[in-house]
Short mmCIF file of C-alpha atoms in Angstrom, two decimals:
data_model
loop_
_atom_site.label_atom_id
_atom_site.label_comp_id
_atom_site.label_asym_id
_atom_site.label_seq_id
_atom_site.Cartn_x
_atom_site.Cartn_y
_atom_site.Cartn_z
CA UNK M 274 26.19 -28.38 -17.35
CA UNK M 275 28.32 -26.10 -16.00
CA UNK M 276 29.24 -24.57 -19.51
CA UNK M 277 25.20 -24.54 -20.63
CA UNK M 278 24.58 -22.60 -17.68
CA UNK M 279 27.15 -20.10 -18.40
CA UNK M 280 25.61 -19.68 -21.90
CA UNK M 281 22.50 -19.42 -20.65
CA UNK M 282 23.40 -16.39 -18.82
CA UNK M 283 25.10 -15.32 -21.44
CA UNK M 284 22.44 -15.24 -23.80
CA UNK M 285 20.09 -13.46 -21.00
CA UNK M 286 22.28 -10.32 -21.08
CA UNK M 287 22.63 -10.15 -24.83
CA UNK M 288 18.84 -10.78 -25.36
CA UNK M 289 18.56 -7.97 -22.32
CA UNK M 290 20.87 -5.64 -24.04
CA UNK M 291 19.65 -6.15 -27.59
CA UNK M 292 15.91 -5.24 -26.04
CA UNK M 293 16.88 -2.02 -24.30
CA UNK M 294 18.76 -0.93 -27.70
CA UNK M 295 15.95 -1.74 -30.08
CA UNK M 296 13.02 0.22 -27.31
CA UNK M 297 15.48 3.12 -27.24
CA UNK M 298 16.11 2.96 -30.78
CA UNK M 299 12.01 2.70 -31.02
CA UNK M 300 11.21 5.47 -28.80
CA UNK M 301 13.65 7.55 -30.99
CA UNK M 302 12.10 6.93 -34.33
CA UNK M 303 9.24 7.84 -32.78
CA UNK M 304 10.11 11.16 -31.33
CA UNK M 305 11.90 11.84 -35.14
CA UNK M 306 8.00 10.92 -36.50
CA UNK M 307 6.30 13.23 -34.21
CA UNK M 308 8.84 16.24 -35.24
CA UNK M 309 7.86 15.19 -38.88
CA UNK M 310 4.13 15.12 -38.28
CA UNK M 311 4.18 18.38 -35.86
CA UNK M 312 6.03 20.14 -39.12
CA UNK M 313 3.48 19.18 -41.53
CA UNK M 314 0.75 20.18 -39.19
CA UNK M 315 2.18 23.06 -38.75
CA UNK M 316 3.23 23.62 -42.65
CA UNK M 317 -0.95 22.94 -43.70
CA UNK M 318 -2.18 24.37 -40.48
CA UNK M 319 -0.15 27.25 -39.58
CA UNK V 252 15.18 7.93 4.40
CA UNK V 253 18.55 6.76 4.82
CA UNK V 254 19.83 7.44 1.40
CA UNK V 255 19.10 11.13 1.71
CA UNK V 256 20.25 11.11 5.21
CA UNK V 257 23.96 9.95 3.95
CA UNK V 258 23.86 12.23 1.51
CA UNK V 259 22.59 15.19 4.02
CA UNK V 260 25.28 14.04 6.01
CA UNK V 261 27.92 14.06 3.08
CA UNK V 262 26.95 17.71 1.97
CA UNK V 263 27.54 19.00 5.52
CA UNK V 264 23.52 19.78 5.53
CA UNK V 265 23.15 19.42 9.01
CA UNK V 266 19.51 20.15 9.85
CA UNK V 267 18.13 18.35 6.70
CA UNK V 268 19.84 15.77 8.36
CA UNK V 269 18.50 15.98 11.53
CA UNK V 270 15.29 16.62 9.58
CA UNK V 271 15.57 13.10 7.76
CA UNK V 272 16.64 11.21 11.18
CA UNK V 273 13.39 12.40 13.03
CA UNK V 274 11.20 11.12 10.25
CA UNK V 275 13.03 7.84 10.08
CA UNK V 276 13.05 7.50 13.92
CA UNK V 277 9.16 8.16 13.60
CA UNK V 278 8.91 5.28 11.20
CA UNK V 279 10.73 2.84 13.33
CA UNK V 280 8.18 3.64 16.47
CA UNK V 281 4.87 3.40 13.94
CA UNK V 282 6.18 0.06 12.75
CA UNK V 283 6.94 -1.42 16.06
CA UNK V 284 3.22 0.23 17.18
CA UNK V 285 1.51 -1.22 14.96
CA UNK V 286 3.28 -4.69 15.08
CA UNK V 287 2.89 -4.58 18.60
CA UNK V 288 -0.94 -3.70 18.32
CA UNK V 289 -2.18 -5.44 14.61
CA UNK V 290 0.05 -8.56 14.54
CA UNK V 291 -1.96 -11.61 13.75
CA UNK V 292 -1.15 -15.06 12.67
CA UNK V 293 -4.44 -15.43 10.58
CA UNK V 294 -3.90 -15.79 6.98
CA UNK V 295 -4.86 -12.37 5.62
CA UNK V 296 -8.20 -12.62 3.42
CA UNK V 297 -8.64 -10.94 0.01
CA UNK V 298 -10.20 -7.88 1.92
CA UNK V 299 -7.92 -7.50 4.69
CA UNK V 300 -4.90 -7.40 1.86
CA UNK V 301 -6.57 -4.74 -0.41
CA UNK V 302 -7.37 -2.61 2.86
CA UNK V 303 -4.21 -3.15 3.99
CA UNK V 304 -2.60 -1.55 0.62
CA UNK V 305 -5.12 1.27 0.84
CA UNK V 306 -4.07 2.29 4.68
CA UNK V 307 -0.35 1.70 4.17
CA UNK V 308 -0.40 4.09 1.36
CA UNK V 309 -2.19 6.99 3.53
CA UNK V 310 0.33 5.79 6.67
CA UNK V 311 3.59 5.93 3.88
CA UNK V 312 1.95 9.84 3.27
CA UNK V 313 1.74 10.94 6.86
CA UNK V 314 5.17 9.19 7.75
CA UNK V 315 6.91 10.45 4.37
CA UNK V 316 5.59 13.96 5.24
CA UNK V 317 7.99 14.81 8.37
CA UNK V 318 10.94 15.29 7.10
CA UNK V 319 8.86 17.63 4.58
CA UNK V 320 7.12 19.50 6.96
CA UNK V 321 10.37 20.28 9.32
CA UNK V 322 12.39 21.46 6.41
CA UNK V 323 10.29 24.92 7.11
CA UNK V 324 9.34 25.10 2.80
CA UNK V 325 5.83 23.49 3.70
CA UNK V 326 3.13 26.71 5.13
CA UNK V 327 1.40 23.61 6.82
CA UNK V 328 1.83 19.95 7.35
CA UNK V 329 -1.65 19.17 4.97
CA UNK V 330 0.78 20.75 2.25
CA UNK V 331 3.76 18.21 3.14
CA UNK V 332 1.28 15.22 3.11
CA UNK V 333 -0.16 17.13 -0.09
CA UNK V 334 3.78 16.85 -1.85
CA UNK V 335 4.17 13.49 -0.15
CA UNK V 336 1.37 11.61 -1.68
CA UNK V 337 1.86 13.73 -5.29
CA UNK V 338 5.04 12.23 -4.97
CA UNK V 339 4.09 8.51 -3.62
CA UNK V 340 1.25 8.56 -6.53
CA UNK V 341 3.71 9.60 -9.15
CA UNK V 342 1.95 12.45 -9.63
CA UNK V 343 4.18 15.98 -9.58
CA UNK V 344 1.76 18.55 -8.43
CA UNK V 345 3.59 20.58 -5.71
CA UNK V 346 2.65 23.09 -2.85
CA UNK V 347 6.56 23.84 -1.85
CA UNK V 348 7.82 26.98 -1.18
CA UNK V 349 10.88 28.41 -2.14
CA UNK V 350 12.09 24.97 -4.04
CA UNK V 351 15.01 26.61 -5.62
CA UNK V 352 16.41 26.75 -1.97
CA UNK V 353 15.62 23.04 -0.50
CA UNK V 354 18.46 21.31 0.78
CA UNK V 355 19.83 18.82 -1.59
CA UNK V 356 18.99 15.92 1.24
CA UNK V 357 15.30 17.04 1.10
CA UNK V 358 15.08 17.47 -2.67
CA UNK V 359 16.29 13.88 -3.36
CA UNK V 360 14.05 12.89 -0.80
CA UNK V 361 11.16 14.19 -2.69
CA UNK V 362 12.35 12.33 -6.12
CA UNK V 363 12.83 9.12 -4.22
CA UNK V 364 9.36 9.55 -2.79
CA UNK V 365 8.32 9.11 -6.64
CA UNK V 366 10.93 6.28 -7.53
CA UNK V 367 9.65 4.70 -4.88
CA UNK V 368 5.64 5.32 -5.40
CA UNK V 369 5.93 4.65 -9.32
CA UNK V 370 7.37 0.90 -8.65
CA UNK V 371 4.60 0.63 -5.46
CA UNK V 372 5.57 0.51 -2.07
CA UNK V 373 4.07 -2.60 -1.79
CA UNK V 374 6.12 -3.84 -4.63
CA UNK V 375 9.56 -2.02 -2.51
CA UNK V 376 8.28 -4.02 0.32
CA UNK V 377 7.95 -7.68 -2.25
CA UNK V 378 11.18 -7.09 -3.61
CA UNK V 379 13.53 -6.50 -0.55
CA UNK V 380 11.75 -7.43 2.64
CA UNK V 381 9.82 -10.70 1.36
CA UNK V 382 11.23 -13.94 0.98
CA UNK V 383 7.87 -16.20 0.02
CA UNK V 384 4.90 -15.26 -1.96
CA UNK V 385 2.49 -16.61 0.40
CA UNK V 386 -0.65 -13.91 0.13
CA UNK V 387 1.59 -11.60 -1.39
CA UNK V 388 -0.74 -11.21 -4.18
CA UNK V 389 -3.52 -9.31 -2.95
CA UNK V 390 -0.98 -6.78 -1.61
CA UNK V 391 0.34 -6.64 -5.45
CA UNK V 392 -2.78 -6.47 -6.58
CA UNK V 393 -4.35 -4.32 -4.35
CA UNK V 394 -1.54 -1.56 -5.76
CA UNK V 395 -3.03 -1.27 -9.16
CA UNK V 396 -1.25 -3.60 -10.71
CA UNK V 397 -3.26 -6.05 -12.71
CA UNK V 398 -1.17 -8.57 -14.19
CA UNK V 399 1.88 -10.05 -13.15
CA UNK V 400 4.76 -10.45 -15.51
CA UNK V 401 6.10 -14.09 -13.82
CA UNK V 402 4.21 -16.33 -12.41
CA UNK V 403 5.83 -15.53 -8.61
CA UNK V 404 4.48 -12.11 -7.79
CA UNK V 405 7.84 -11.53 -5.78
CA UNK V 406 9.98 -12.81 -8.96
CA UNK V 407 7.52 -9.73 -10.56
CA UNK V 408 8.67 -7.31 -8.28
CA UNK V 409 12.05 -8.03 -8.65
CA UNK V 410 12.23 -7.75 -12.19
CA UNK V 411 10.21 -4.22 -12.09
CA UNK V 412 13.04 -3.15 -9.99
CA UNK V 413 15.81 -4.60 -12.17
CA UNK V 414 14.34 -2.81 -15.39
CA UNK V 415 13.75 0.01 -13.05
CA UNK V 416 17.45 0.33 -11.82
CA UNK V 417 19.21 -0.77 -15.22
CA UNK V 418 17.36 2.33 -16.71
CA UNK V 419 18.17 4.39 -14.08
CA UNK V 420 22.04 4.00 -14.80
CA UNK V 421 21.30 4.76 -18.56
CA UNK V 422 19.04 7.38 -18.55
CA UNK V 423 20.89 8.87 -15.70
CA UNK V 424 23.63 9.10 -17.76
CA UNK V 425 21.84 10.63 -21.66
CA UNK V 426 20.74 13.34 -19.24
CA UNK V 427 23.99 13.63 -17.30
CA UNK V 428 25.70 13.94 -20.59
CA UNK V 429 23.03 16.44 -21.97
CA UNK V 430 22.81 18.77 -18.77
CA UNK V 431 26.86 18.92 -19.08
CA UNK V 432 26.00 20.00 -22.79
CA UNK V 433 23.75 22.48 -21.75
CA UNK V 434 26.51 24.07 -19.18
CA UNK V 435 25.88 22.58 -15.65
CA UNK V 436 28.88 22.02 -13.34
CA UNK V 437 29.53 18.06 -13.32
CA UNK V 438 28.30 17.50 -9.84
CA UNK V 439 24.92 19.54 -9.92
CA UNK V 440 24.34 17.99 -13.71
CA UNK V 441 24.69 14.58 -12.22
CA UNK V 442 22.66 15.66 -9.21
CA UNK V 443 19.70 16.92 -11.50
CA UNK V 444 20.32 14.27 -14.07
CA UNK V 445 19.23 10.99 -11.24
CA UNK V 446 16.36 13.51 -9.98
CA UNK V 447 14.80 14.13 -13.41
CA UNK V 448 15.45 10.39 -14.33
CA UNK V 449 13.87 9.13 -11.27
CA UNK V 450 10.99 11.73 -11.71
CA UNK V 451 10.80 11.25 -15.42
CA UNK V 452 10.68 7.55 -15.50
CA UNK V 453 8.44 6.96 -12.58
CA UNK V 454 6.24 9.62 -14.22
CA UNK V 455 6.23 12.04 -11.46
CA UNK V 456 7.26 15.66 -12.97
CA UNK V 457 8.73 16.90 -9.68
CA UNK V 458 12.24 18.57 -10.60
CA UNK V 459 14.70 20.03 -8.55
CA UNK V 460 14.27 23.65 -9.73
CA UNK V 461 10.26 25.59 -9.50
CA UNK V 462 10.97 26.21 -13.45
CA UNK V 463 10.81 22.72 -14.03
CA UNK V 464 12.10 21.64 -17.65
CA UNK V 465 12.25 25.28 -18.71
CA UNK V 466 14.94 25.89 -16.48
CA UNK V 467 17.23 23.92 -18.24
CA UNK V 468 16.64 25.61 -21.78
CA UNK V 469 17.99 22.68 -23.35
CA UNK V 470 16.35 21.23 -26.51
CA UNK V 471 18.42 18.19 -25.91
CA UNK V 472 17.54 17.77 -22.63
CA UNK V 473 13.99 18.08 -23.67
CA UNK V 474 14.25 15.07 -25.84
CA UNK V 475 16.29 13.09 -23.28
CA UNK V 476 13.56 13.77 -21.01
CA UNK V 477 11.03 13.11 -23.79
CA UNK V 478 12.82 9.28 -24.41
CA UNK V 479 12.52 8.65 -20.33
CA UNK V 480 8.72 9.75 -19.97
CA UNK V 481 8.18 6.97 -22.97
CA UNK V 482 10.37 4.49 -21.27
CA UNK V 483 8.19 5.05 -18.07
CA UNK V 484 4.63 4.62 -20.43
CA UNK V 485 5.52 1.36 -21.52
CA UNK V 486 3.89 -2.01 -19.56
CA UNK V 487 6.66 -3.78 -17.39
CA UNK V 488 5.63 -7.26 -19.29
CA UNK V 489 6.31 -5.58 -22.53
CA UNK V 490 9.71 -4.15 -21.03
CA UNK V 491 10.04 -8.47 -20.17
CA UNK V 492 9.67 -9.59 -23.45
CA UNK V 493 11.80 -7.49 -25.27
CA UNK V 494 14.50 -8.12 -22.78
CA UNK V 495 13.49 -11.71 -23.08
CA UNK V 496 13.94 -12.05 -27.15
CA UNK V 497 10.60 -11.29 -27.78
CA UNK V 498 11.01 -8.04 -29.34
CA UNK V 499 8.33 -7.99 -32.14
CA UNK V 500 6.11 -7.54 -28.95
CA UNK V 501 6.97 -4.02 -29.22
CA UNK V 502 5.79 -3.63 -32.37
CA UNK V 503 2.77 -6.42 -31.84
CA UNK V 504 1.63 -5.43 -29.08
CA UNK V 505 -1.82 -3.70 -28.33
CA UNK V 506 -1.45 -1.15 -25.87
CA UNK V 507 2.01 0.45 -27.89
CA UNK V 508 -0.35 0.74 -30.45
CA UNK V 509 -3.44 2.08 -29.03
CA UNK V 510 -0.69 4.47 -27.51
CA UNK V 511 0.51 5.76 -31.13
CA UNK V 512 -3.05 5.86 -31.94
CA UNK V 513 -4.08 8.64 -28.72
CA UNK V 514 -0.98 10.52 -29.13
CA UNK V 515 -1.57 10.82 -32.68
CA UNK V 516 -4.83 12.13 -32.38
CA UNK V 517 -4.22 14.45 -29.55
CA UNK V 518 -0.71 15.56 -30.57
CA UNK V 519 -2.58 16.62 -33.85
CA UNK V 520 -5.71 18.14 -32.09
CA UNK V 521 -3.15 20.61 -29.85
CA UNK V 522 -0.92 21.38 -32.63
CA UNK V 523 -3.77 22.42 -34.98
CA UNK V 524 -4.94 24.50 -32.49
CA UNK V 525 -1.46 26.09 -31.48
CA UNK V 526 -1.03 26.56 -35.30
CA UNK V 527 -4.25 28.26 -35.62
CA UNK V 528 -3.66 30.80 -33.00
CA UNK V 529 0.01 31.65 -34.01
CA UNK V 530 1.26 31.77 -30.42
CA UNK V 531 4.44 29.72 -31.06
CA UNK V 532 6.54 30.96 -34.21
CA UNK V 533 7.87 27.33 -36.09
CA UNK V 534 7.79 23.78 -36.08
CA UNK V 535 10.76 23.16 -33.62
CA UNK V 536 8.56 25.47 -31.23
CA UNK V 537 5.57 23.77 -31.82
CA UNK V 538 7.51 20.54 -30.75
CA UNK V 539 9.31 21.57 -27.84
CA UNK V 540 5.94 23.11 -25.88
CA UNK V 541 2.94 21.53 -28.01
CA UNK V 542 4.27 17.99 -28.49
CA UNK V 543 6.03 17.69 -25.30
CA UNK V 544 2.84 18.82 -23.02
CA UNK V 545 0.94 15.81 -25.08
CA UNK V 546 3.45 13.84 -24.11
CA UNK V 547 4.16 14.61 -20.67
CA UNK V 548 0.48 14.69 -20.09
CA UNK V 549 -0.47 11.44 -21.75
CA UNK V 550 2.49 9.70 -20.06
CA UNK V 551 1.73 11.22 -16.81
CA UNK V 552 4.33 12.60 -16.03
CA UNK V 553 3.79 16.36 -15.79
CA UNK V 554 7.49 17.87 -16.57
CA UNK V 555 6.53 21.75 -18.18
CA UNK V 556 8.22 23.56 -20.80
CA UNK V 557 5.72 26.28 -20.52
CA UNK V 558 4.59 28.53 -17.29
CA UNK V 559 1.18 26.84 -15.79
CA UNK V 560 -0.68 30.13 -16.59
CA UNK V 561 0.10 29.77 -20.55
CA UNK V 562 -2.28 26.91 -20.85
CA UNK V 563 -5.15 29.36 -19.93
CA UNK V 564 -3.58 32.69 -21.81
CA UNK V 565 -2.19 30.94 -24.78
CA UNK V 566 -3.24 27.63 -25.66
CA UNK V 567 -7.11 27.67 -26.59
CA UNK V 568 -9.51 25.58 -25.93
CA UNK V 569 -8.59 22.90 -28.76
CA UNK V 570 -5.07 22.41 -27.48
CA UNK V 571 -5.86 22.52 -23.74
CA UNK V 572 -8.91 19.79 -24.35
CA UNK V 573 -6.29 17.99 -25.95
CA UNK V 574 -3.81 18.19 -23.11
CA UNK V 575 -6.80 17.03 -20.62
CA UNK V 576 -7.78 14.26 -22.78
CA UNK V 577 -3.65 13.00 -23.30
CA UNK V 578 -4.18 13.46 -19.58
CA UNK V 579 -7.47 11.42 -18.85
CA UNK V 580 -5.87 8.84 -21.00
CA UNK V 581 -2.88 8.13 -19.60
CA UNK V 582 -0.05 5.53 -20.45
CA UNK V 583 -0.03 1.56 -20.09
CA UNK V 584 -1.01 -0.73 -17.37
CA UNK V 585 1.39 -2.28 -15.43
CA UNK V 586 3.59 0.62 -16.03
CA UNK V 587 4.31 3.44 -13.59
CA UNK V 588 1.91 5.84 -15.32
CA UNK V 589 -1.65 7.08 -14.40
CA UNK V 590 -4.88 7.92 -15.70
CA UNK V 591 -7.48 5.26 -17.41
CA UNK V 592 -4.55 3.22 -19.59
CA UNK V 593 -3.99 2.00 -22.76
CA UNK V 594 -5.31 -1.28 -22.77
CA UNK V 595 -8.92 0.01 -21.52
CA UNK V 596 -8.69 2.63 -23.74
CA UNK V 597 -8.52 -0.22 -26.28
CA UNK V 598 -11.11 -2.78 -24.55
CA UNK V 599 -13.69 0.07 -24.70
CA UNK V 600 -13.39 0.49 -27.93
CA UNK V 601 -13.29 -2.89 -28.96
CA UNK V 602 -16.23 -3.83 -26.81
CA UNK V 603 -18.35 -0.61 -28.64
CA UNK V 604 -17.42 -2.68 -32.39
CA UNK V 605 -18.28 -5.96 -30.74
CA UNK V 606 -21.42 -4.75 -29.65
CA UNK V 607 -22.60 -3.18 -33.06
CA UNK V 608 -21.77 -6.58 -34.56
CA UNK V 609 -23.72 -8.26 -32.52
CA UNK V 610 -26.59 -6.39 -33.80
CA UNK V 611 -26.34 -6.46 -37.08
CA UNK V 612 -25.58 -10.47 -37.21
CA UNK V 613 -27.40 -12.89 -36.82
CA UNK V 614 -28.66 -13.96 -33.16
CA UNK V 615 -26.94 -17.59 -33.76
CA UNK V 616 -23.55 -15.94 -35.14
CA UNK V 617 -20.65 -16.74 -33.06
CA UNK V 618 -18.68 -13.21 -32.50
CA UNK V 619 -15.32 -13.17 -30.76
CA UNK V 620 -13.02 -10.48 -30.71
CA UNK V 621 -9.13 -11.39 -29.82
CA UNK V 622 -6.42 -8.59 -29.19
CA UNK V 623 -2.46 -9.16 -28.61
CA UNK V 624 -0.88 -8.54 -25.20
CA UNK V 625 2.12 -10.60 -24.68
CA UNK V 626 0.07 -13.42 -26.19
CA UNK V 627 -3.53 -13.67 -28.17
CA UNK V 628 -6.63 -12.81 -25.92
CA UNK V 629 -10.00 -13.03 -26.44
CA UNK V 630 -12.41 -9.90 -25.27
CA UNK V 631 -14.75 -11.45 -22.74
CA UNK V 632 -18.13 -9.90 -20.73
CA UNK V 633 -15.99 -10.06 -17.61
CA UNK V 634 -13.04 -8.18 -18.84
CA UNK V 635 -15.31 -5.47 -20.35
CA UNK V 636 -17.16 -5.02 -17.58
CA UNK V 637 -14.15 -4.99 -15.13
CA UNK V 638 -12.71 -2.31 -17.97
CA UNK V 639 -15.85 -0.17 -18.33
CA UNK V 640 -16.29 -0.25 -14.08
CA UNK V 641 -12.35 0.94 -13.95
CA UNK V 642 -13.18 3.64 -16.87
CA UNK V 643 -16.27 4.93 -15.20
CA UNK V 644 -14.41 5.17 -11.78
CA UNK V 645 -11.49 7.58 -13.41
CA UNK V 646 -14.32 9.57 -15.59
CA UNK V 647 -16.76 10.25 -13.07
CA UNK V 648 -13.73 10.82 -10.23
CA UNK V 649 -12.20 13.66 -13.53
CA UNK V 650 -15.51 15.19 -13.49
CA UNK V 651 -16.57 14.82 -9.72
CA UNK V 652 -13.19 16.76 -8.80
CA UNK V 653 -13.62 19.65 -11.15
CA UNK V 654 -17.57 20.01 -9.56
CA UNK V 655 -16.49 20.15 -6.09
CA UNK V 656 -13.42 22.37 -6.56
CA UNK V 657 -15.85 24.84 -8.48
CA UNK V 658 -17.80 24.92 -5.45
CA UNK V 659 -15.59 25.45 -3.16
CA UNK V 660 -13.19 28.08 -4.66
CA UNK V 661 -12.86 30.90 -7.69
CA UNK V 662 -11.91 28.56 -10.60
CA UNK V 663 -13.26 28.21 -13.62
CA UNK V 664 -14.53 24.75 -14.54
CA UNK V 665 -12.14 24.28 -17.68
CA UNK V 666 -9.47 25.29 -14.89
CA UNK V 667 -10.76 22.94 -12.37
CA UNK V 668 -11.17 20.03 -15.16
CA UNK V 669 -7.91 20.66 -15.85
CA UNK V 670 -6.31 20.12 -12.43
CA UNK V 671 -8.86 17.53 -11.24
CA UNK V 672 -7.70 15.42 -14.49
CA UNK V 673 -3.97 16.07 -13.64
CA UNK V 674 -4.73 14.99 -9.99
CA UNK V 675 -6.40 12.07 -10.38
CA UNK V 676 -4.82 10.74 -13.83
CA UNK V 677 -1.51 11.22 -11.74
CA UNK V 678 -0.26 13.88 -13.89
CA UNK V 679 1.27 16.72 -12.65
CA UNK V 680 0.58 19.47 -14.92
CA UNK V 681 -0.81 22.65 -13.79
CA UNK V 682 -2.59 25.63 -15.43
CA UNK V 683 -1.53 27.27 -11.94
CA UNK V 684 -4.44 26.51 -9.73
CA UNK V 685 -2.33 24.29 -7.39
CA UNK V 686 -0.61 26.92 -4.96
CA UNK V 687 -0.05 27.21 -1.45
CA UNK V 688 -3.10 29.42 -1.22
CA UNK V 689 -5.62 27.19 -2.51
CA UNK V 690 -8.05 26.16 -0.31
CA UNK V 691 -7.79 23.47 2.20
CA UNK V 692 -10.78 21.72 0.76
CA UNK V 693 -9.43 21.74 -2.41
CA UNK V 694 -6.16 20.58 -1.35
CA UNK V 695 -8.14 17.36 0.52
CA UNK V 696 -9.84 16.53 -2.82
CA UNK V 697 -6.63 16.62 -4.46
CA UNK V 698 -5.09 14.16 -2.13
CA UNK V 699 -7.82 11.76 -1.86
CA UNK V 700 -7.79 12.21 -6.09
CA UNK V 701 -3.86 11.21 -6.37
CA UNK V 702 -4.67 8.54 -3.57
CA UNK V 703 -7.62 6.81 -5.40
CA UNK V 704 -6.36 7.33 -8.71
CA UNK V 705 -2.86 5.76 -8.31
CA UNK V 706 -4.50 2.69 -6.41
CA UNK V 707 -7.18 2.55 -9.50
CA UNK V 708 -9.98 2.90 -6.89
CA UNK V 709 -10.53 -0.86 -6.14
CA UNK V 710 -8.48 -0.80 -2.65
CA UNK V 711 -10.17 2.49 -2.04
CA UNK V 712 -13.78 1.39 -2.44
CA UNK V 713 -12.64 -1.85 0.00
CA UNK V 714 -11.27 0.24 2.63
CA UNK V 715 -14.43 2.63 2.30
CA UNK V 716 -16.33 -0.96 2.47
CA UNK V 717 -14.70 -2.11 5.40
CA UNK V 718 -14.87 1.01 7.13
CA UNK V 719 -18.81 1.18 6.64
CA UNK V 720 -19.37 -2.31 7.83
CA UNK V 721 -16.96 -1.81 11.03
CA UNK V 722 -19.24 0.94 11.69
CA UNK V 723 -22.45 -1.26 11.43
CA UNK V 724 -20.64 -3.78 13.81
CA UNK V 725 -20.47 -6.10 11.06
#
């Protein structure tokens, strides 16, 4: 029981870290895509 | 106030420390008086819970304004109350004078107000001072949070704080590194990083310097603040899903998808408008000035990389319109953003589609529309009614505020609508209208808008109804 509890906690920490990494990576990707969009609109409409 | 007080003492800022101590003492006296006069053993009803939240925010505004007023950087107590409500409601409009010479402790208090207000004053109480969950749900919902992430409201409040504190450490570190890279001294850079994080993550918009983000002159610092603003825009339930292994929720969630569409549309409009005018030389400038203001407005933060007057003199009508729309729409529900919120925008649009289908299809058809938010949910009549009521309240408040401002001042309707939407949507972008010299009536209108917008109107309506009933002797 004690081992399972420890393992569960570790899984929780790993999931949280992965959640943070994926969230931040997603936002960075959105920022990159937004710059491309701005560049494209400027090239067409500017 | 104890944290900025300790900071002031550590930095040997004796006068600001005394201001904060007087503020703390006033809070204790106020707390003791209300405890003696208002204490009851009866269980609080739904109405009383809502009214308590609305009044608690007003009391917090008055108490929080005391050290700001004593700092000598405000023209009147009304101005100090304006800044306190702006901080608590995570708006970011400010009437402070000579901000660049404000003491560190007092400046930190302004930013801490945002961090507390963003999570919610009641959430703070539930997290740190309440052990059970009895009648806590009314207080929690009354503060404009309409979903419980965990079955227990107190656990939900604590999870919100865990997420915020973890991101406080990560975000402050990222901003500190970019501040150092921009040439700031380490200690000053850390103060700026923590302050900017608290204002950005809580989509507030206060900054330690009067020039907002222009002060830093750094592309990387601007990118880091955009990252923080995006984090603040995300629903805490989505954070919870991502943190507990359900990372696909980030791509599937209806609010994230709706935000993607509205950001795409408002950015396109703003950039097309600015590109036609040719006021910004290249794509990098459009990204740093145009896109930044859209994200700042959409998230409800209010950080600026342009001066307020540039909205009026340089932006043109299309880009200005796009910014007003972005500010009005806001971020996710159950985040620190203000405005109508993505989930309501989505359900409002889907309800129109639903009605169109009802008209086209035979009357015997069974029509059902679903959306994905953590799990599959059905769009019901009750849901649509609730969404349209709050959405309508926001739109009326944006327009009514603009009309009142135009009546009591010399500002144009466009300027008034920009500033009214900014105040009621808890954004904080300013086209230069908000300043200490503006009429007191306009200041009061803005305070009411910030307060009602943050509480999403329902608690305020409850308070008005309660006061009317009280006046009638019922």
